[in-house]
Rosetta silent file (secondary structure, phi, psi, omega in degrees, C-alpha in Angstrom):
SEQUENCE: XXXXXXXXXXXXXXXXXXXXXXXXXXXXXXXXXXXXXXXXXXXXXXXXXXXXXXXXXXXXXXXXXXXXXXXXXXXXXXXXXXX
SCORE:     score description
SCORE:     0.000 S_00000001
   1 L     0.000  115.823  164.879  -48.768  -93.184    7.742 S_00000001
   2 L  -100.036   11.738 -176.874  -50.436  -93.938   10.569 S_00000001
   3 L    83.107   25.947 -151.969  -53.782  -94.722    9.616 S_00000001
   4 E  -158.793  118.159  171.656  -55.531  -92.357   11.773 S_00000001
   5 E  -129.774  148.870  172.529  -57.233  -89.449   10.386 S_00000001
   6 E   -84.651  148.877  147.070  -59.424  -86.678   12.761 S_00000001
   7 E   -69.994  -52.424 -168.811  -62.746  -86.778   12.115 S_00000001
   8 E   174.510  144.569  173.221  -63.950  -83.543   13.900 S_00000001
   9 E   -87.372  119.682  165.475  -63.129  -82.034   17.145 S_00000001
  10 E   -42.115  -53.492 -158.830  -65.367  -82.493   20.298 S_00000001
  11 E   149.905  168.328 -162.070  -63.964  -80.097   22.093 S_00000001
  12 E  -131.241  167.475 -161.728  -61.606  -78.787   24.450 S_00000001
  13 E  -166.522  143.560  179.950  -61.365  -78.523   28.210 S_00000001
  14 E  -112.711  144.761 -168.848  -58.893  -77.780   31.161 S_00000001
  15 E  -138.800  139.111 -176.447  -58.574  -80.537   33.796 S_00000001
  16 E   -88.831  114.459  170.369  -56.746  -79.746   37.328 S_00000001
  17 L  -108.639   41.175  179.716  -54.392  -83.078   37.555 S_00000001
  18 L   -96.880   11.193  155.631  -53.056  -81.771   40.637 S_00000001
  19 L   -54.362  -27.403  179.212  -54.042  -85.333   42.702 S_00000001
  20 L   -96.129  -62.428  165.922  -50.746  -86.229   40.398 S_00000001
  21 L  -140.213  155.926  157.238  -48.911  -82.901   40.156 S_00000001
  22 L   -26.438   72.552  171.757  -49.259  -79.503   40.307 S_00000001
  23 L  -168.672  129.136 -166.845  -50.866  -78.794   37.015 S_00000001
  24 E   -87.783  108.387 -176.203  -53.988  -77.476   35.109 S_00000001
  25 E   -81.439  152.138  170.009  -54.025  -79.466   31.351 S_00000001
  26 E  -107.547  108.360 -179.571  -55.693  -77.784   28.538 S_00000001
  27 E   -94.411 -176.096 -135.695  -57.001  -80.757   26.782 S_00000001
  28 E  -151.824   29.206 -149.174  -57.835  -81.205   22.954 S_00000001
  29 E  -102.407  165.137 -167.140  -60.050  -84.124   22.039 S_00000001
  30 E  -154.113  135.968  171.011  -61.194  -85.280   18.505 S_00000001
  31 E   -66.069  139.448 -174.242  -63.084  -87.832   17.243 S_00000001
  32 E  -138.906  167.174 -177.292  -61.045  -90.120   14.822 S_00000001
  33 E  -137.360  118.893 -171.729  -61.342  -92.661   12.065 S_00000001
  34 E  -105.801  165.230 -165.665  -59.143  -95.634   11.669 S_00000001
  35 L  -112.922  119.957  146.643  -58.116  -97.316    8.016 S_00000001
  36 L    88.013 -168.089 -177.346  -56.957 -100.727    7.988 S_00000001
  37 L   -58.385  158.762  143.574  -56.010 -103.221   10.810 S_00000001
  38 L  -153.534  139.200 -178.280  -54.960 -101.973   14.000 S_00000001
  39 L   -45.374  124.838 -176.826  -53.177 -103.702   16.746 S_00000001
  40 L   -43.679  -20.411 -157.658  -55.412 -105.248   19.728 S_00000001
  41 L  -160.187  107.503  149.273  -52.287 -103.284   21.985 S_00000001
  42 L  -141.911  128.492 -165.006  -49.582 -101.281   21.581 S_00000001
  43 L   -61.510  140.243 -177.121  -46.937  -99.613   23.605 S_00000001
  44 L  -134.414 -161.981 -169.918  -46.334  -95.652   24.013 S_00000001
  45 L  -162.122  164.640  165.251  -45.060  -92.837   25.733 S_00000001
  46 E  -155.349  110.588 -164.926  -44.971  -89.808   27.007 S_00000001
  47 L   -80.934   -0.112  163.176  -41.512  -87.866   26.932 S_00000001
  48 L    69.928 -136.166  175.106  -41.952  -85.020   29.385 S_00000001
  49 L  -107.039   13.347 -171.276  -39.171  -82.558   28.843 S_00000001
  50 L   100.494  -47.334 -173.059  -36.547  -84.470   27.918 S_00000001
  51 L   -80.125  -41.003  170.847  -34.915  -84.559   31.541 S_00000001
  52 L  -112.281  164.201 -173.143  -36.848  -87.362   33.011 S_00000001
  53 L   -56.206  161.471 -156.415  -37.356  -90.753   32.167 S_00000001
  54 L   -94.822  176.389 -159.709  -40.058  -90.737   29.908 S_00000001
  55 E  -108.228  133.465  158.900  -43.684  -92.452   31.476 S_00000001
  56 L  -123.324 -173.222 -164.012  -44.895  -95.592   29.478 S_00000001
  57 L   157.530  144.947 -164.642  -47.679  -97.160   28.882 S_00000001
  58 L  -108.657 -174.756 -160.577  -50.000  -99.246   26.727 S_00000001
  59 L  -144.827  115.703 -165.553  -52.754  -98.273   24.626 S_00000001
  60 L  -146.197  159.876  167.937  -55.669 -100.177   24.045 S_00000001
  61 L   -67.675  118.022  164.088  -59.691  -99.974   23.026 S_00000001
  62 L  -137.432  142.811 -121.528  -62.557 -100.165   24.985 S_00000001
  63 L   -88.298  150.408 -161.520  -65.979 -100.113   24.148 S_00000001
  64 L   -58.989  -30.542 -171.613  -67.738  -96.854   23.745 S_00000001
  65 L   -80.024   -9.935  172.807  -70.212  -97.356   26.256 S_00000001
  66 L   -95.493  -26.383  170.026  -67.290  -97.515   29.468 S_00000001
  67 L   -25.709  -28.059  178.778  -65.553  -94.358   28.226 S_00000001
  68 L   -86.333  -25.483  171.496  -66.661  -92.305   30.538 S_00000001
  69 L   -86.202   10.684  177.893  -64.876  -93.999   33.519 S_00000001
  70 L   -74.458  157.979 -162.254  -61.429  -93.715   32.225 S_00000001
  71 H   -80.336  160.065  174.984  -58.957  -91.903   33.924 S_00000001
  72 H    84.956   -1.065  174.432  -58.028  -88.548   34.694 S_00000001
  73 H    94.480   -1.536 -150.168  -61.243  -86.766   33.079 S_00000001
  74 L   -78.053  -30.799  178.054  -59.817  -88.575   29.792 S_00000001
  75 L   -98.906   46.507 -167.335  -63.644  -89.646   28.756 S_00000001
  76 H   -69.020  -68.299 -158.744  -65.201  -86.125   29.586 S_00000001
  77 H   -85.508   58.785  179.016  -66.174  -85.318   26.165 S_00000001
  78 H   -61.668  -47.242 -164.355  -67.501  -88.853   25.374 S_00000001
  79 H   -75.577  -22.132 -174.156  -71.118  -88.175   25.108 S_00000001
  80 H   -77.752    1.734  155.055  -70.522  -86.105   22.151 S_00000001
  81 H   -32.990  -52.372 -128.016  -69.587  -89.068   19.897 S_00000001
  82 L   -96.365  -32.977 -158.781  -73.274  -89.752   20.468 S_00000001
  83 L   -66.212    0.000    0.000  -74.387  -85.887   18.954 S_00000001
């Protein structure tokens, strides 16, 4: 269990990340609701295809009102927290 349930989906969106690589993401985001403690930090991943080392990276909170500068297009659908 991880203590993480969706709430409702914002909405979805394609983002050109091709300043990184060649590639258009179809992204997916949802509003979520957490249960119980959760760690100030915690370490992740992202495993690619198997072939290359996988990318890491930590994971952390920041307050609703800075969301929108995070990277990569990641706080596009932000304001709709707000609907």
């Amino acid at each position: 269990m991880t203590g993480i349930t969706a709430v409702r989906k914002l909405g979805e969106f394609e983002y050109d990340i091709s300043a990184l690589r060649f590639e258009i993401q179809r992204r997916h985001v949802f509003a979520l609701a957490l249960h119980g403690a959760t760690p100030e930090r915690r370490a992740s991943q992202e495993d690619h295809d198997g072939e290359q080392e996988p990318t890491r990276f930590e994971c952390f909170s920041t307050p609703l009102q800075a969301a929108h500068v995070l990277q990569s297009g990641q706080g596009a659908l932000v304001g709709r927290l707000l609907d």
